[in-house]
Short mmCIF file of C-alpha atoms in Angstrom, two decimals:
data_model
loop_
_atom_site.label_atom_id
_atom_site.label_comp_id
_atom_site.label_asym_id
_atom_site.label_seq_id
_atom_site.Cartn_x
_atom_site.Cartn_y
_atom_site.Cartn_z
CA UNK A 928 -83.84 -18.43 -106.87
CA UNK A 929 -81.85 -21.38 -105.56
CA UNK A 930 -82.31 -24.73 -107.24
CA UNK A 931 -81.46 -26.84 -110.26
CA UNK A 932 -80.83 -25.32 -113.68
CA UNK A 933 -81.02 -27.53 -116.75
CA UNK A 934 -80.08 -26.69 -120.34
CA UNK A 935 -81.24 -26.90 -123.00
CA UNK A 936 -84.97 -26.79 -122.29
CA UNK A 937 -85.62 -28.72 -125.46
CA UNK A 938 -83.59 -30.06 -128.35
CA UNK A 939 -84.17 -31.95 -131.57
CA UNK A 940 -81.23 -34.14 -132.50
CA UNK A 941 -80.32 -36.35 -135.43
CA UNK A 942 -79.58 -39.97 -134.61
CA UNK A 943 -75.88 -40.64 -134.21
CA UNK A 944 -75.08 -37.16 -132.95
CA UNK A 945 -73.45 -36.47 -129.62
CA UNK A 946 -75.39 -34.45 -127.07
CA UNK A 947 -74.64 -33.14 -123.58
CA UNK A 948 -77.41 -32.08 -121.23
CA UNK A 949 -76.21 -29.63 -118.63
CA UNK A 950 -77.22 -29.50 -114.98
CA UNK A 951 -76.11 -27.02 -112.33
CA UNK A 952 -77.22 -26.73 -108.72
CA UNK A 953 -76.58 -23.97 -106.22
CA UNK A 954 -77.73 -25.72 -103.06
CA UNK A 955 -74.32 -27.30 -102.32
CA UNK A 956 -75.93 -30.74 -102.27
CA UNK A 957 -73.58 -33.69 -102.31
CA UNK A 958 -75.78 -36.04 -104.31
CA UNK A 959 -77.01 -35.51 -107.86
CA UNK A 960 -79.08 -37.65 -110.21
CA UNK A 961 -80.29 -37.97 -113.78
CA UNK A 962 -83.71 -39.45 -114.50
CA UNK A 963 -85.60 -39.94 -117.72
CA UNK A 964 -89.39 -39.72 -117.83
CA UNK A 965 -91.43 -41.66 -120.33
CA UNK A 966 -95.22 -42.02 -120.43
CA UNK A 967 -96.34 -45.12 -118.58
CA UNK A 968 -92.87 -45.82 -117.23
CA UNK A 969 -92.52 -43.03 -114.70
CA UNK A 970 -89.10 -41.73 -113.74
CA UNK A 971 -86.16 -44.06 -114.26
CA UNK A 972 -82.74 -43.42 -112.77
CA UNK A 973 -79.95 -43.22 -115.34
CA UNK A 974 -76.87 -42.28 -113.28
CA UNK A 975 -76.18 -40.76 -109.91
CA UNK A 976 -73.31 -39.19 -108.01
CA UNK A 977 -72.92 -39.27 -104.23
CA UNK A 978 -70.22 -36.61 -104.19
CA UNK A 979 -67.83 -34.81 -106.50
CA UNK A 980 -65.50 -37.26 -108.19
CA UNK A 981 -67.77 -40.31 -107.89
CA UNK A 982 -70.58 -41.63 -110.11
CA UNK A 983 -72.75 -44.73 -110.20
CA UNK A 984 -75.14 -46.53 -112.53
CA UNK A 985 -78.89 -46.45 -112.07
CA UNK A 986 -81.66 -48.52 -113.63
CA UNK A 987 -81.08 -47.56 -117.29
CA UNK A 988 -77.45 -46.42 -117.77
CA UNK A 989 -76.72 -47.85 -121.22
CA UNK A 990 -75.97 -45.22 -123.86
CA UNK A 991 -75.36 -42.49 -121.29
CA UNK A 992 -72.32 -41.21 -119.41
CA UNK A 993 -71.88 -38.65 -116.64
CA UNK A 994 -69.09 -36.82 -114.90
CA UNK A 995 -68.88 -34.93 -111.61
CA UNK A 996 -65.85 -32.68 -111.66
CA UNK A 997 -67.21 -30.41 -108.93
CA UNK A 998 -70.14 -30.15 -106.50
CA UNK A 999 -72.35 -27.97 -108.65
CA UNK A 1000 -72.26 -29.52 -112.14
CA UNK A 1001 -73.45 -32.91 -113.35
CA UNK A 1002 -73.61 -33.15 -117.16
CA UNK A 1003 -75.23 -36.09 -118.95
CA UNK A 1004 -73.77 -37.13 -122.31
CA UNK A 1005 -75.32 -39.20 -125.06
CA UNK A 1006 -72.31 -40.27 -127.14
CA UNK A 1007 -74.33 -41.40 -130.15
CA UNK A 1008 -78.03 -40.64 -129.79
CA UNK A 1009 -80.69 -43.16 -130.84
CA UNK A 1010 -84.46 -42.63 -131.25
CA UNK A 1011 -85.20 -44.66 -128.08
CA UNK A 1012 -83.47 -41.91 -126.11
CA UNK A 1013 -86.28 -39.54 -126.99
CA UNK A 1014 -87.54 -38.54 -123.55
CA UNK A 1015 -87.76 -35.82 -120.96
CA UNK A 1016 -84.64 -35.76 -118.81
CA UNK A 1017 -84.65 -34.50 -115.24
CA UNK A 1018 -81.66 -33.63 -113.12
CA UNK A 1019 -82.05 -33.67 -109.34
CA UNK A 1020 -80.00 -33.16 -106.22
CA UNK A 1021 -80.30 -34.03 -102.55
CA UNK A 1022 -78.52 -33.48 -99.30
CA UNK A 1023 -76.81 -36.45 -97.71
CA UNK A 1024 -79.26 -38.92 -96.17
CA UNK A 1025 -82.19 -36.49 -96.41
CA UNK A 1026 -84.19 -38.52 -98.87
CA UNK A 1027 -85.70 -35.44 -100.52
CA UNK A 1028 -84.79 -34.83 -104.15
CA UNK A 1029 -84.99 -31.40 -105.74
CA UNK A 1030 -85.68 -31.56 -109.46
CA UNK A 1031 -84.98 -29.22 -112.33
CA UNK A 1032 -87.66 -28.40 -114.88
CA UNK A 1033 -86.44 -30.93 -117.39
CA UNK A 1034 -84.87 -31.11 -120.83
CA UNK A 1035 -87.07 -32.47 -123.61
CA UNK A 1036 -84.95 -34.36 -126.12
CA UNK A 1037 -86.20 -35.68 -129.46
CA UNK A 1038 -83.93 -37.95 -131.47
CA UNK A 1039 -84.92 -38.37 -135.10
CA UNK B 365 -84.36 -55.09 -110.41
CA UNK B 366 -86.10 -53.20 -107.65
CA UNK B 367 -89.69 -52.35 -108.53
CA UNK B 368 -92.30 -50.00 -107.22
CA UNK B 369 -95.77 -50.80 -108.51
CA UNK B 370 -98.26 -47.94 -108.55
CA UNK B 371 -101.97 -47.93 -109.31
CA UNK B 372 -104.17 -46.70 -110.83
CA UNK B 373 -102.50 -45.27 -113.91
CA UNK B 374 -105.12 -42.54 -114.11
CA UNK B 375 -107.87 -41.30 -111.83
CA UNK B 376 -110.82 -38.96 -112.26
CA UNK B 377 -112.42 -37.54 -109.14
CA UNK B 378 -115.13 -34.96 -108.59
CA UNK B 379 -114.33 -31.86 -106.59
CA UNK B 380 -114.70 -32.62 -102.89
CA UNK B 381 -114.14 -36.33 -103.34
CA UNK B 382 -111.35 -38.56 -102.05
CA UNK B 383 -108.45 -39.54 -104.31
CA UNK B 384 -106.63 -42.74 -103.41
CA UNK B 385 -103.40 -43.92 -105.03
CA UNK B 386 -101.66 -47.14 -104.05
CA UNK B 387 -98.07 -48.36 -104.16
CA UNK B 388 -96.31 -51.63 -103.42
CA UNK B 389 -92.56 -52.08 -103.12
CA UNK B 390 -90.03 -54.86 -102.89
CA UNK B 391 -87.06 -54.88 -100.56
CA UNK B 392 -85.75 -51.50 -99.56
CA UNK B 393 -82.50 -50.50 -97.89
CA UNK B 394 -83.73 -47.20 -96.49
CA UNK B 395 -87.04 -46.78 -94.69
CA UNK B 396 -88.34 -43.62 -96.27
CA UNK B 397 -91.33 -43.51 -98.61
CA UNK B 398 -92.09 -40.25 -100.40
CA UNK B 399 -94.79 -39.05 -102.73
CA UNK B 400 -93.94 -36.55 -105.43
CA UNK B 401 -96.34 -34.24 -107.27
CA UNK B 402 -95.70 -33.06 -110.81
CA UNK B 403 -97.57 -30.36 -112.74
CA UNK B 404 -97.38 -30.23 -116.55
CA UNK B 405 -94.10 -28.79 -117.77
CA UNK B 406 -92.51 -28.86 -114.34
CA UNK B 407 -90.21 -31.16 -112.45
CA UNK B 408 -91.57 -33.37 -109.65
CA UNK B 409 -91.60 -31.89 -106.16
CA UNK B 410 -91.83 -33.63 -102.81
CA UNK B 411 -95.41 -33.62 -101.52
CA UNK B 412 -95.28 -35.74 -98.38
CA UNK B 413 -93.13 -38.58 -97.02
CA UNK B 414 -93.32 -41.18 -94.28
CA UNK B 415 -90.81 -43.12 -92.25
CA UNK B 416 -92.35 -46.40 -91.11
CA UNK B 417 -92.01 -45.81 -87.41
CA UNK B 418 -95.59 -44.61 -87.85
CA UNK B 419 -98.42 -46.15 -89.87
CA UNK B 420 -99.92 -42.86 -90.99
CA UNK B 421 -98.85 -39.31 -91.65
CA UNK B 422 -101.15 -36.42 -92.37
CA UNK B 423 -100.33 -33.01 -93.80
CA UNK B 424 -103.39 -30.92 -94.47
CA UNK B 425 -105.60 -32.76 -96.96
CA UNK B 426 -102.87 -35.28 -97.80
CA UNK B 427 -102.40 -38.52 -95.84
CA UNK B 428 -99.97 -41.40 -96.31
CA UNK B 429 -101.01 -44.77 -94.92
CA UNK B 430 -98.27 -47.37 -94.54
CA UNK B 431 -98.48 -51.15 -94.12
CA UNK B 432 -94.98 -52.49 -93.55
CA UNK B 433 -95.91 -56.18 -93.41
CA UNK B 434 -97.67 -55.93 -96.78
CA UNK B 435 -94.97 -53.62 -98.21
CA UNK B 436 -97.65 -51.20 -99.33
CA UNK B 437 -98.35 -47.52 -98.86
CA UNK B 438 -101.03 -45.24 -100.19
CA UNK B 439 -101.78 -41.57 -100.68
CA UNK B 440 -105.20 -40.19 -99.79
CA UNK B 441 -106.23 -36.72 -100.92
CA UNK B 442 -109.27 -35.57 -98.97
CA UNK B 443 -111.65 -32.91 -100.34
CA UNK B 444 -109.89 -33.08 -103.72
CA UNK B 445 -109.65 -29.77 -105.59
CA UNK B 446 -109.10 -28.94 -109.28
CA UNK B 447 -105.70 -27.53 -108.27
CA UNK B 448 -104.71 -31.04 -107.18
CA UNK B 449 -104.86 -32.18 -110.80
CA UNK B 450 -101.33 -33.41 -111.46
CA UNK B 451 -99.27 -36.57 -111.81
CA UNK B 452 -98.36 -38.27 -108.56
CA UNK B 453 -95.40 -40.58 -108.08
CA UNK B 454 -94.63 -42.85 -105.16
CA UNK B 455 -91.05 -43.91 -104.57
CA UNK B 456 -88.88 -46.16 -102.47
CA UNK B 457 -85.16 -46.60 -102.06
CA UNK B 458 -83.82 -49.65 -103.84
CA UNK B 459 -81.59 -52.18 -102.18
CA UNK B 460 -78.64 -50.28 -103.59
CA UNK B 461 -78.99 -47.70 -100.85
CA UNK B 462 -80.17 -44.18 -100.25
CA UNK B 463 -78.80 -42.91 -103.54
CA UNK B 464 -81.18 -44.98 -105.68
CA UNK B 465 -84.70 -43.65 -105.32
CA UNK B 466 -86.96 -45.80 -107.51
CA UNK B 467 -90.22 -44.29 -108.70
CA UNK B 468 -93.55 -45.84 -109.56
CA UNK B 469 -95.01 -45.32 -113.04
CA UNK B 470 -97.16 -42.42 -111.89
CA UNK B 471 -100.86 -41.67 -111.54
CA UNK B 472 -102.44 -38.89 -113.55
CA UNK B 473 -105.14 -37.32 -111.38
CA UNK B 474 -107.87 -35.12 -112.82
CA UNK B 475 -110.23 -33.39 -110.39
CA UNK B 476 -113.36 -32.13 -112.10
CA UNK B 477 -115.26 -29.09 -110.78
#
């Protein structure tokens, strides 16, 4: 089934550890995004990429980094995790100028 | 910082009733206003969207009403069903362009039988 694949589904992590959340899409969309979802705060954009080789900062980029080496993959890295990064992380993609985002099923991250 | 304000935070409706969720936005660079639906344990999925060349868009039981001068838009769910129970998010593109879709805080809808 075409779409967004995220891994891991869930993870418990000690504070200070490095963590990479993986995201792969098979729709050949140019744009990809990372959001975090927290109760009462909705979905907040962390980073985005308009096309392979380019990335940009969203609403809450601090503590996170991304790369876009190719069209399909858009990993999100927490260099040194902190408890406030406990959240559900969603990767999404969209075609150029379509306005519709396709989301993965999320990665639940707990930082202790 | 671009904001999208959504209300209410939660909503309980009886089966067959009308569910109404409201959103207000600030400046936007791209005239496209979507609503996303999210079931527990799943990612959000596009439910319905409007471009403000029209003031209303209807798809089945779901209707978006748009008021450009007030910078507000709302989702109406007619004849609400228990299967509609989900979290609903409105969104608008921030002034950074089409690649920055900003979401409201979400409304948790429960439709009781």
